[in-house]
Short mmCIF file of C-alpha atoms and ligand atoms in Angstrom, two decimals:
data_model
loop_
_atom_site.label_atom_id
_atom_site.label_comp_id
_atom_site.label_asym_id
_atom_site.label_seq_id
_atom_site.Cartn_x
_atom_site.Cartn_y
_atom_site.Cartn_z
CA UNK H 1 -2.29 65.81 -27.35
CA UNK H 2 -4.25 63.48 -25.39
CA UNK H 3 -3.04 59.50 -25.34
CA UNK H 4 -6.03 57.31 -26.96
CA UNK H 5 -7.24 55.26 -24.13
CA UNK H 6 -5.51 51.90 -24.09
CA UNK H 7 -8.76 49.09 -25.31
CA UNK H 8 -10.24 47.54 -22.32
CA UNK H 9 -9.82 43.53 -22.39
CA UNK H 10 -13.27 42.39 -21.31
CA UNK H 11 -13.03 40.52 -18.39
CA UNK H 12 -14.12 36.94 -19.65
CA UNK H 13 -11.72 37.26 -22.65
CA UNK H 14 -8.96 37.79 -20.45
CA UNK H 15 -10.22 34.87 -18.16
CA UNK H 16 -9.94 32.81 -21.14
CA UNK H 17 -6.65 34.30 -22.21
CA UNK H 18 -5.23 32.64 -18.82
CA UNK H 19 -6.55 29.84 -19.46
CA UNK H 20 -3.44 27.38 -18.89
CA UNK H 21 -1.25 30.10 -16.91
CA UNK H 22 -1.62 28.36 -13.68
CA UNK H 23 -0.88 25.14 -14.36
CA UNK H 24 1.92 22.92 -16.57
CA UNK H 25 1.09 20.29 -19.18
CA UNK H 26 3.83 18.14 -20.98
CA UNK H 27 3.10 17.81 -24.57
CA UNK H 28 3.64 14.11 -25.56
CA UNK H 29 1.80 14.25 -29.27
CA UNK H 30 -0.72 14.55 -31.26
CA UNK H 31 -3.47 13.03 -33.22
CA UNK H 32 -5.59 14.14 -36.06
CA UNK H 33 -8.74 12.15 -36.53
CA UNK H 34 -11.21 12.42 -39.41
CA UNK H 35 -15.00 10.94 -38.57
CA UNK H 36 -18.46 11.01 -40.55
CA UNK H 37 -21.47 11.46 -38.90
CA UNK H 38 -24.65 10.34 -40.09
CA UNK H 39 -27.72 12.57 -40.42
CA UNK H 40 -31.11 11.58 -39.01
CA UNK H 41 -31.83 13.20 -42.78
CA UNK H 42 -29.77 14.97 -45.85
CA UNK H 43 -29.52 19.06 -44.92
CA UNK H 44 -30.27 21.35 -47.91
CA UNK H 45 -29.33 24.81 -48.23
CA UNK H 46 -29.63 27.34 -51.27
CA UNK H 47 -26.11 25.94 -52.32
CA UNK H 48 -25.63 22.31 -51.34
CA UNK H 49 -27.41 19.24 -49.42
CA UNK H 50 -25.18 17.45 -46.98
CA UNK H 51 -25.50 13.82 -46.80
CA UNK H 52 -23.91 13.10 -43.30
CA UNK H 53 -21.27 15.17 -41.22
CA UNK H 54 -17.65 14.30 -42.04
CA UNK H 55 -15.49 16.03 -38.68
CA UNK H 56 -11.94 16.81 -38.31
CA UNK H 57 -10.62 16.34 -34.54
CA UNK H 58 -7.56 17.41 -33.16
CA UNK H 59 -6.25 15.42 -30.09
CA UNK H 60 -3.35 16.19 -28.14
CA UNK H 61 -1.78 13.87 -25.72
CA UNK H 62 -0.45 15.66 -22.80
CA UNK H 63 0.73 14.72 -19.24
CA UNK H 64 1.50 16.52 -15.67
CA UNK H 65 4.71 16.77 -15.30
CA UNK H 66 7.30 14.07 -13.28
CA UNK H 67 5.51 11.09 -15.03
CA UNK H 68 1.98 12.24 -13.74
CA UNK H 69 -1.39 11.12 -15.14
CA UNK H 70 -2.52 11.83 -18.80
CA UNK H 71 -4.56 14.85 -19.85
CA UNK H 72 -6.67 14.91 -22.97
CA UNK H 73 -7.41 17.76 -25.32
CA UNK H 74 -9.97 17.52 -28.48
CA UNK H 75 -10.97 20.25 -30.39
CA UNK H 76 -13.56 19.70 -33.01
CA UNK H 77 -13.26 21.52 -36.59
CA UNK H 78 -16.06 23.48 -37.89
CA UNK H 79 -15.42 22.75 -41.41
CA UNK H 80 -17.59 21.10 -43.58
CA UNK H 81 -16.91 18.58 -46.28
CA UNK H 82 -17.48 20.58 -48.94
CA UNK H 83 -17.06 24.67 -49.85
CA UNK H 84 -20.57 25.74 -49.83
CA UNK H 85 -20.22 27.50 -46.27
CA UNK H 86 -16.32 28.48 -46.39
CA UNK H 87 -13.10 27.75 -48.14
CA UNK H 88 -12.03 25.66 -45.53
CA UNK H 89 -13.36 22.33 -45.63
CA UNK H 90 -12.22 19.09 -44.15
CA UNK H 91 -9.32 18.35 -46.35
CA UNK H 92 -8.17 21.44 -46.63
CA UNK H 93 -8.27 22.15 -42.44
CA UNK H 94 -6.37 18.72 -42.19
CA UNK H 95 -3.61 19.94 -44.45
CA UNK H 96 -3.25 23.40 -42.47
CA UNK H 97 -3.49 21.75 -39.47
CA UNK H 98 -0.66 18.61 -40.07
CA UNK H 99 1.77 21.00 -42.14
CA UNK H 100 1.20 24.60 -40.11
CA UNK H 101 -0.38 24.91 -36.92
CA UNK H 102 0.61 21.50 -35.35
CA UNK H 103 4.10 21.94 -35.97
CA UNK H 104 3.75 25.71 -34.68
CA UNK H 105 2.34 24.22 -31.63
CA UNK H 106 5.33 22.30 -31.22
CA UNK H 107 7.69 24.36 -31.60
CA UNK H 108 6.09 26.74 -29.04
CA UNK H 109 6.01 24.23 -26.96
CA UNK H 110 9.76 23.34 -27.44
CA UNK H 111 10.65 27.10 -26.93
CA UNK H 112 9.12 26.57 -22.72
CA UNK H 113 10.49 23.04 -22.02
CA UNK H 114 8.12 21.02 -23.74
CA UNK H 115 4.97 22.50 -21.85
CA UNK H 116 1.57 23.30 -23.43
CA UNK H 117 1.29 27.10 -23.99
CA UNK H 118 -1.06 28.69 -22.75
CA UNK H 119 -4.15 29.80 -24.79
CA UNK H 120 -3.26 33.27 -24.41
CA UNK H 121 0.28 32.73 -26.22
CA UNK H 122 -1.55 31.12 -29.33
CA UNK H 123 -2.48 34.52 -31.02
CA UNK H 124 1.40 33.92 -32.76
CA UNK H 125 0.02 30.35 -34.66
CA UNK H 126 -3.15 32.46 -36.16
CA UNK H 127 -0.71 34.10 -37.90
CA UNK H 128 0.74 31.33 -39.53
CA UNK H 129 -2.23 30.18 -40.77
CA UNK H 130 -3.42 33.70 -42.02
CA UNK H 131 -6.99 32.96 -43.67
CA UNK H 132 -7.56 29.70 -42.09
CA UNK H 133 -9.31 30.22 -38.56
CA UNK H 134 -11.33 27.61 -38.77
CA UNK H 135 -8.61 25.30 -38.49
CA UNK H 136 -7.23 27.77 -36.07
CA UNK H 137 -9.90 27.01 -33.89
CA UNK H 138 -9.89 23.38 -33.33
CA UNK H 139 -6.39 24.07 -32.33
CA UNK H 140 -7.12 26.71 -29.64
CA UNK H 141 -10.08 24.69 -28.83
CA UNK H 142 -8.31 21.49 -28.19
CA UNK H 143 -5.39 23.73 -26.10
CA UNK H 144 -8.02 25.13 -23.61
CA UNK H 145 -9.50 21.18 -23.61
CA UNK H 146 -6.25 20.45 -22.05
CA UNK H 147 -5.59 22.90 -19.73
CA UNK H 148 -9.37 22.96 -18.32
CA UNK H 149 -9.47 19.44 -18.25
CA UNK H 150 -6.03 19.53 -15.83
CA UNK H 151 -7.48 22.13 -14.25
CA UNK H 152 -10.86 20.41 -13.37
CA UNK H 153 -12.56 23.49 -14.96
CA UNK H 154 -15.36 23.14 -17.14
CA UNK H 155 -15.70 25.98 -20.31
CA UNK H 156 -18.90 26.93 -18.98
CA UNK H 157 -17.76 27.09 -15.22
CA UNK H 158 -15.39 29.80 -16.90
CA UNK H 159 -17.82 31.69 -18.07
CA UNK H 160 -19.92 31.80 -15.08
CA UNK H 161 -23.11 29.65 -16.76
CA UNK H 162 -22.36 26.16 -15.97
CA UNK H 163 -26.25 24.60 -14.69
CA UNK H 164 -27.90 27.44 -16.42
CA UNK H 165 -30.49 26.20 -19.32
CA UNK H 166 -30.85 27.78 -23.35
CA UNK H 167 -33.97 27.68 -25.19
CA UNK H 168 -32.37 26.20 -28.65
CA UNK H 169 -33.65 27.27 -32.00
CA UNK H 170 -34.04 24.72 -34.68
CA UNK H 171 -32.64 24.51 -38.20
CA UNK H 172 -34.44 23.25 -41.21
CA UNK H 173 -32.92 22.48 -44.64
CA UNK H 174 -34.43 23.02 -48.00
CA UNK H 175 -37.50 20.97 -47.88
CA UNK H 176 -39.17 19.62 -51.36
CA UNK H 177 -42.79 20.91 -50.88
CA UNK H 178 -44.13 23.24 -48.67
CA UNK H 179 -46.39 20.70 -47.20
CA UNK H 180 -42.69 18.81 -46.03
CA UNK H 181 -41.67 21.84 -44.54
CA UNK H 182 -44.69 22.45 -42.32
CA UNK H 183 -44.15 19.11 -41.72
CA UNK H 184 -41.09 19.83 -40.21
CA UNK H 185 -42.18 23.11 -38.56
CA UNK H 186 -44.86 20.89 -36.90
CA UNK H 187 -42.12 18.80 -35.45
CA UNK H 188 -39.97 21.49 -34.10
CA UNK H 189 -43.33 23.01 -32.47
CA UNK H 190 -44.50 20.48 -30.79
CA UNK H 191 -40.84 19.77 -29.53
CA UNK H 192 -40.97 22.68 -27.77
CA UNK H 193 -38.32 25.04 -30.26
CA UNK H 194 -39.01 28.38 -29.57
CA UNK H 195 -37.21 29.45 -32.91
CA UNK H 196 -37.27 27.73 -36.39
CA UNK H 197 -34.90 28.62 -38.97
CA UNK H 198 -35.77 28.14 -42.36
CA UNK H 199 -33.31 28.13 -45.70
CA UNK H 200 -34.66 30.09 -48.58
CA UNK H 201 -33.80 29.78 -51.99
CA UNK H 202 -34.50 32.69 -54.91
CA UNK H 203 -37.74 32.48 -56.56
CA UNK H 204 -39.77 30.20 -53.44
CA UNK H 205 -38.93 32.75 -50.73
CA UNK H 206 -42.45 34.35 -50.39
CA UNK H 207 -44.23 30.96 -51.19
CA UNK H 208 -42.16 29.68 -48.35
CA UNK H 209 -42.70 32.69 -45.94
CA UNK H 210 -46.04 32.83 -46.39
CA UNK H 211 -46.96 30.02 -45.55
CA UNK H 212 -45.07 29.68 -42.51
CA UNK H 213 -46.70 32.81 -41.42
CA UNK H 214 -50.08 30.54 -42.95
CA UNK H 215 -49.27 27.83 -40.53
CA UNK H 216 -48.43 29.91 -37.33
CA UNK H 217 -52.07 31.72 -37.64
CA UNK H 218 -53.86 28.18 -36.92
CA UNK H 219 -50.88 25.99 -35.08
CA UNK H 220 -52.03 24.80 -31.95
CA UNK H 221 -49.82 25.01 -29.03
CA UNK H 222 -45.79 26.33 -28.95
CA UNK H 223 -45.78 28.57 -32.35
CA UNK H 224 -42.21 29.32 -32.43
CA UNK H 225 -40.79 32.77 -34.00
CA UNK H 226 -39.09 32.44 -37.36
CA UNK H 227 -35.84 33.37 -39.53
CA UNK H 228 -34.72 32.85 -42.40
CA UNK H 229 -31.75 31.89 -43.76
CA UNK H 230 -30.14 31.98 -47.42
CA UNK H 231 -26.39 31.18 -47.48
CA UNK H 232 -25.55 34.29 -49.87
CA UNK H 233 -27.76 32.77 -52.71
CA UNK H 234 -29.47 35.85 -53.54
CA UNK H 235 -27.79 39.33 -56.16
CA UNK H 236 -28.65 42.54 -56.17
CA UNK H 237 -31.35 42.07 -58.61
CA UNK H 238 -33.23 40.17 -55.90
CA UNK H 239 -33.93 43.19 -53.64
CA UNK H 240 -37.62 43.39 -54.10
CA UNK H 241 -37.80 40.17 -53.56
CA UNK H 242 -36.41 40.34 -50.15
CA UNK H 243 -38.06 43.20 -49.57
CA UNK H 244 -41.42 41.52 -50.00
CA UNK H 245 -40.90 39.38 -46.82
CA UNK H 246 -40.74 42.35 -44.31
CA UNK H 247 -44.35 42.21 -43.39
CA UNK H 248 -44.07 38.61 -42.12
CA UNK H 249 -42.71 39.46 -38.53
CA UNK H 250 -39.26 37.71 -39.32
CA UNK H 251 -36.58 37.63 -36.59
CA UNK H 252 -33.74 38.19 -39.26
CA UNK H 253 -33.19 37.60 -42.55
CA UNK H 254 -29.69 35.82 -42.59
CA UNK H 255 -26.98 36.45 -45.23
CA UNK H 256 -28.98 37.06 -48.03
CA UNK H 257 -26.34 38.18 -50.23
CA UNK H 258 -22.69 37.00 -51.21
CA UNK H 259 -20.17 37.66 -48.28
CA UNK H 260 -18.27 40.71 -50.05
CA UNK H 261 -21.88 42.17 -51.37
CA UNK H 262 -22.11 44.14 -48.15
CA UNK H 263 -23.41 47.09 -50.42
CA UNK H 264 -26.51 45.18 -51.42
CA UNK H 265 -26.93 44.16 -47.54
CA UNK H 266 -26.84 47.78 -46.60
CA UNK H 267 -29.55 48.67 -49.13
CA UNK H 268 -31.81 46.11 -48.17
CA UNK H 269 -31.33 47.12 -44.64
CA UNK H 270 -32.57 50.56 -45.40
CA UNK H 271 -35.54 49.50 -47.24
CA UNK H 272 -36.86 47.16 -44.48
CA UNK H 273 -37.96 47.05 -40.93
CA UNK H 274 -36.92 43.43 -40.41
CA UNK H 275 -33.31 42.98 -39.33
CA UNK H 276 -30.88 41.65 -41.92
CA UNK H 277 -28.18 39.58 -39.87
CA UNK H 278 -24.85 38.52 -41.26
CA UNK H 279 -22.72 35.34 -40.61
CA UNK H 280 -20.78 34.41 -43.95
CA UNK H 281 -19.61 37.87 -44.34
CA UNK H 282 -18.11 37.88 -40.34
CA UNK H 283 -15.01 36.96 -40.28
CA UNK H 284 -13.12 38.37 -37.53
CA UNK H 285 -14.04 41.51 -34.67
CA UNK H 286 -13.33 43.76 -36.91
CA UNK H 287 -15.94 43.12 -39.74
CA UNK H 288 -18.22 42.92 -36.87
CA UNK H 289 -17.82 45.91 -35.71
CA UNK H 290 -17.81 47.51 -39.21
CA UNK H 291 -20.88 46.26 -40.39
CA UNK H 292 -22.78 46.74 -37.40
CA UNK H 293 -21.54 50.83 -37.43
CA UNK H 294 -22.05 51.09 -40.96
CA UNK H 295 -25.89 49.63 -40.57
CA UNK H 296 -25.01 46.64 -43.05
CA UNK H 297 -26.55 44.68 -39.79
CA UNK H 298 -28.17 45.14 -37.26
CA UNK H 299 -28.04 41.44 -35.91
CA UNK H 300 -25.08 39.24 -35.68
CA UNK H 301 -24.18 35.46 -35.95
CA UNK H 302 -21.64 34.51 -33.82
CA UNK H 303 -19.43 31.67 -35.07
CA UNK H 304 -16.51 31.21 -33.05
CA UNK H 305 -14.77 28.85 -35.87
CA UNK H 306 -14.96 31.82 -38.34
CA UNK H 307 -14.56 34.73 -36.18
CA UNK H 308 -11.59 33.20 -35.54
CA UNK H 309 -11.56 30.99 -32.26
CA UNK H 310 -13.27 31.53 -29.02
CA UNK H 311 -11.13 34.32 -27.79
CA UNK H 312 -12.72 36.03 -30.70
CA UNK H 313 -15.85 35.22 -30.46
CA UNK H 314 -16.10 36.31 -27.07
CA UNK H 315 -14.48 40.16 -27.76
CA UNK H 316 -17.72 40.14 -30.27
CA UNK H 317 -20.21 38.91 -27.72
CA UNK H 318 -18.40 41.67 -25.39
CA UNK H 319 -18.74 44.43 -27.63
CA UNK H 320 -22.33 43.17 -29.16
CA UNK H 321 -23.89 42.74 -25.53
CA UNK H 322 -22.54 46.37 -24.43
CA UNK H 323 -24.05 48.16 -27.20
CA UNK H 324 -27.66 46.31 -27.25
CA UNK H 325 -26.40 44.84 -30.70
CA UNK H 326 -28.50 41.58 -30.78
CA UNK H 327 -26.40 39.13 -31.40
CA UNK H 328 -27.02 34.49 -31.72
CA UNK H 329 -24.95 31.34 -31.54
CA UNK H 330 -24.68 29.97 -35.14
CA UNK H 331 -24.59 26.31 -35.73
CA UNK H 332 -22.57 24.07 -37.92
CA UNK H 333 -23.69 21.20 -37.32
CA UNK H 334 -21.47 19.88 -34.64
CA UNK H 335 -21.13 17.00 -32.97
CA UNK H 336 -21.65 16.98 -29.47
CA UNK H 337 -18.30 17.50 -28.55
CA UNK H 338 -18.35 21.51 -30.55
CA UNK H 339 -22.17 22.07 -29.32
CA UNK H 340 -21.23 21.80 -25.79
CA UNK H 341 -18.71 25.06 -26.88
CA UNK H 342 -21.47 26.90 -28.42
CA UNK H 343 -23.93 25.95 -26.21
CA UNK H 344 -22.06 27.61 -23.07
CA UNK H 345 -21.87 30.84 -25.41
CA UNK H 346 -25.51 31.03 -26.24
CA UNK H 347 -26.01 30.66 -22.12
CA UNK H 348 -24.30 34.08 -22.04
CA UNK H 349 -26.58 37.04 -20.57
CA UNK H 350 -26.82 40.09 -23.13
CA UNK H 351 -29.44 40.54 -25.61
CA UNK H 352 -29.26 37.10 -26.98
CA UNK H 353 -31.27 35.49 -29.44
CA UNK H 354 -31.87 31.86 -29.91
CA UNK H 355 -29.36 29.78 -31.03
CA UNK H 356 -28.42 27.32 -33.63
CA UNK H 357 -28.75 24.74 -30.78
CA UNK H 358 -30.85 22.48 -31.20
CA UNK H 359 -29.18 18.92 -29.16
CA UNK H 360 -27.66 17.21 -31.77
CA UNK H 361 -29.64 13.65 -31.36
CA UNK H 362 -32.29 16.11 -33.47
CA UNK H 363 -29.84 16.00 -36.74
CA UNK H 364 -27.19 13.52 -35.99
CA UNK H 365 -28.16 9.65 -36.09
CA UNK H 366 -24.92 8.98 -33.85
CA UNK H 367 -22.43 11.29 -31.71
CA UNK H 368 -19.25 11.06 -29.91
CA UNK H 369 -20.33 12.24 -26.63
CA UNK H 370 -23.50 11.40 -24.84
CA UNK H 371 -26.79 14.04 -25.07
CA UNK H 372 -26.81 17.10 -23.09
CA UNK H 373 -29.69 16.90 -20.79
CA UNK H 374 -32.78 18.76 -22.22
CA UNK H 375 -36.31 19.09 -21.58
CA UNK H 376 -40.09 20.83 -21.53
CA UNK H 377 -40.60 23.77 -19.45
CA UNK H 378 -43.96 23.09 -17.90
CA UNK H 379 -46.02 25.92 -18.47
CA UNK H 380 -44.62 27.51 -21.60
CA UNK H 381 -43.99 24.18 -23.20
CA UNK H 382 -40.60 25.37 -24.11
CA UNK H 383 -37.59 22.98 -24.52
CA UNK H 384 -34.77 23.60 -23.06
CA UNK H 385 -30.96 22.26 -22.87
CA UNK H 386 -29.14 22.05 -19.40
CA UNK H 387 -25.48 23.58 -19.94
CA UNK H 388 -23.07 21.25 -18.57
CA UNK H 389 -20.12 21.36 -15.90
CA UNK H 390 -17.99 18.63 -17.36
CA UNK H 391 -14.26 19.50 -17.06
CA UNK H 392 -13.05 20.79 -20.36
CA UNK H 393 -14.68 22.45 -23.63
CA UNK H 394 -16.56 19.21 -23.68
CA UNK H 395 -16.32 15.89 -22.62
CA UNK H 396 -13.32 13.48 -24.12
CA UNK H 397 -15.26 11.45 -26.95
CA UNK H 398 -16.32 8.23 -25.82
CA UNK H 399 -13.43 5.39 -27.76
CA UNK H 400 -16.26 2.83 -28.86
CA UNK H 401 -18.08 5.53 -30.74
CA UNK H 402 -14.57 6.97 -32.04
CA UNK H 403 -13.85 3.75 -33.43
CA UNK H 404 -16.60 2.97 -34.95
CA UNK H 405 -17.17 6.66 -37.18
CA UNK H 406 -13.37 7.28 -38.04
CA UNK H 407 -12.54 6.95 -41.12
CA UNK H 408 -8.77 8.58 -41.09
CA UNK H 409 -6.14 9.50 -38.53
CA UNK H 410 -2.98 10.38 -38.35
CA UNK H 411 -0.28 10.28 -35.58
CA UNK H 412 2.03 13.15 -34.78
CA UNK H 413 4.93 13.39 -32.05
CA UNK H 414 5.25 16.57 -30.70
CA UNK H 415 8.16 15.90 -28.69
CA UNK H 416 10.90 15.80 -30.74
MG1 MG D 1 -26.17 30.97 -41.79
#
């Protein structure tokens, strides 16, 4: 019998699975910090409007070893404050994260003399916290901070597209009228968006499509393409309805139905020429790879928080990009500190769509980092967003701004 070929590691995985090999980091402690963001305006989805961005940060102190200088990690938390998107919100990532993966962290770190382990080693804490990447995430994320940071190695220097620029895609929440929305649309146009995402809700769908595809027949100017977006709101009974918005030229149409409901997914898949995309429903490789075999989608979203960390969400970019599966960088919302991380992704080169990201001065009134450095294309009037070289996954959040949004934090040693 022939051996099954061993899987092939894809080479920026395993860059980022070495990430801290070369260098050692003394792990001194550790700080979780809750903040709230406010919105420029309230987000609506099918499920929920979200009146500013509540964030949970994880900080670890660390220093070179022999009394050498301090190193920084932060990892921001995808989570949201509520359950609408996923099971883990803020409190509930706080709890995982102070009783579970902290101390799991610390004791790894015990077990090699008190270093930092490297991101590689931290597939062994996902498993403690089965069900929770999200919180997972900030963890790893705030790890490879560290190490990168020592290193003088910025996330996007690792992958090879640090200086390169991304053409952003724009997200709009429920709007109250139709005349709001184009509003909105307008806006996103004439900033030079070369996608606009729109949420739909059951029942205003086609009113809504309709007359975005209205609008785009007379807009002056930058007439961006379109998706849609419905956070699962829509049952099996809805399938005509969906089906009704194929002739509008759609990019995708995003999670239309509950996460588990990949049945009624398939079917509208086979029933329409417009690709049906999936995010809620993703949550690892694996359910990647089945859906996209089993034609549930033929698009994907790619969020590292609930694929389950970056190392994840790269093996799905890998596998996406090598067999022409299209495949975007979803958004939650972040602060500046976990758009830098996804914007670095969406600079990847495979057949990439745009992503959710749009530079965060566009739905945040205040940040924790300063703005990534954006601007018009001449020409094609499109608006693009420089990916930065700072070391790290992003730059260390500026104290006066910290300070002035937390709300909560708690101190943990790590040394002990
Ligand atoms: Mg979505």
């Amino acid at each position: 019998m022939e051996a099954t070929p061993a899987a092939v590691t894809p080479p920026l995985l395993q860059a980022w699975n070495a990430v801290g090999t070369g260098g050692a980091l003394l792990v001194e402690g550790a700080e979780l910090v809750r903040v709230d963001l406010p919105f420029v305006a309230p987000v609506g989805t099918a499920v929920g409007t979200h009146r500013s961005r509540p964030l949970v940060l994880v900080h670890l102190r660390c220093r070179r070893p022999d009394g050498g200088e301090a190193v920084d990690g932060w990892g921001e938390c995808a989570a949201l404050g509520d359950t609408t998107y996923d099971a883990e919100d803020v409190d509930g990532v706080w709890s995982t994260l102070e009783r579970v993966l902290l101390p799991g962290l610390a004791a790894g770190a015990r077990s090699i003399g008190g270093l930092l382990p490297p991101v590689g080693s931290l597939e062994s804490l996902a498993g403690l916290a089965p069900g929770h990447p999200l919180a997972y995430a900030a963890l790893e994320t705030a790890v490879a901070d560290a190490h990168l940071r020592a290193a003088g190695t910025s996330f996007a220097g690792l992958l090879g597209v640090a200086g390169s620029e991304v053409a952003p895609g724009a997200v709009l929440g429920t709007a109250d009228s139709p005349a709001e929305l184009l509003d909105a649309v307008a806006r996103c146009a004439d900033a030079g968006f070369v996608r606009v995402k729109v949420k739909i809700v059951p029942g205003s769908e086609l009113a809504t499509v309709s007359a975005l595809a209205g609008w785009a027949d007379s807009a002056p100017g930058n007439v961006p393409r379109f998706q849609v977006d419905a956070n699962g709101a829509y049952g099996s009974e809805d399938l005509d309805r969906l089906v009704a918005l194929d002739p509008y030229g759609l990019l995708c149409i995003e999670q239309p139905f509950a996460r588990h409901d990949l049945a009624s997914h398939r079917e509208l898949a086979a029933r329409i020429r417009t690709p049906v995309c999936l995010d809620e429903s993703l949550d690892g490789p694996a359910a990647v790879r089945a859906a996209v075999v089993s034609g549930t989608c033929s698009v994907v979203c790619v969020k590292p928080a609930r694929l389950g960390g970056i190392g994840a969400a790269l093996d799905v970019v890998a596998w996406c990009s090598a067999g022409g599966i299209p495949w975007w960088v979803g958004g939650m919302f972040e602060s500046g500190l976990g758009r830098r991380v996804t914007t670095a992704l969406g600079a990847l080169a495979g057949p990439v769509l745009p992503g959710d990201l749009a530079p965060t001065e566009s739905y945040l009134a205040a940040d924790l980092v300063g703005p990534e450095r954006s601007h018009v294309v001449p020409g094609s009037g499109h608006l693009v967003v420089a990916v930065s070289g700072d070391p790290g996954m992003a730059p260390v959040p500026d104290a006066a701004a910290l300070a002035t949004h937390r709300v909560h934090r708690l101190e943990l040693g790590l040394d002990s």
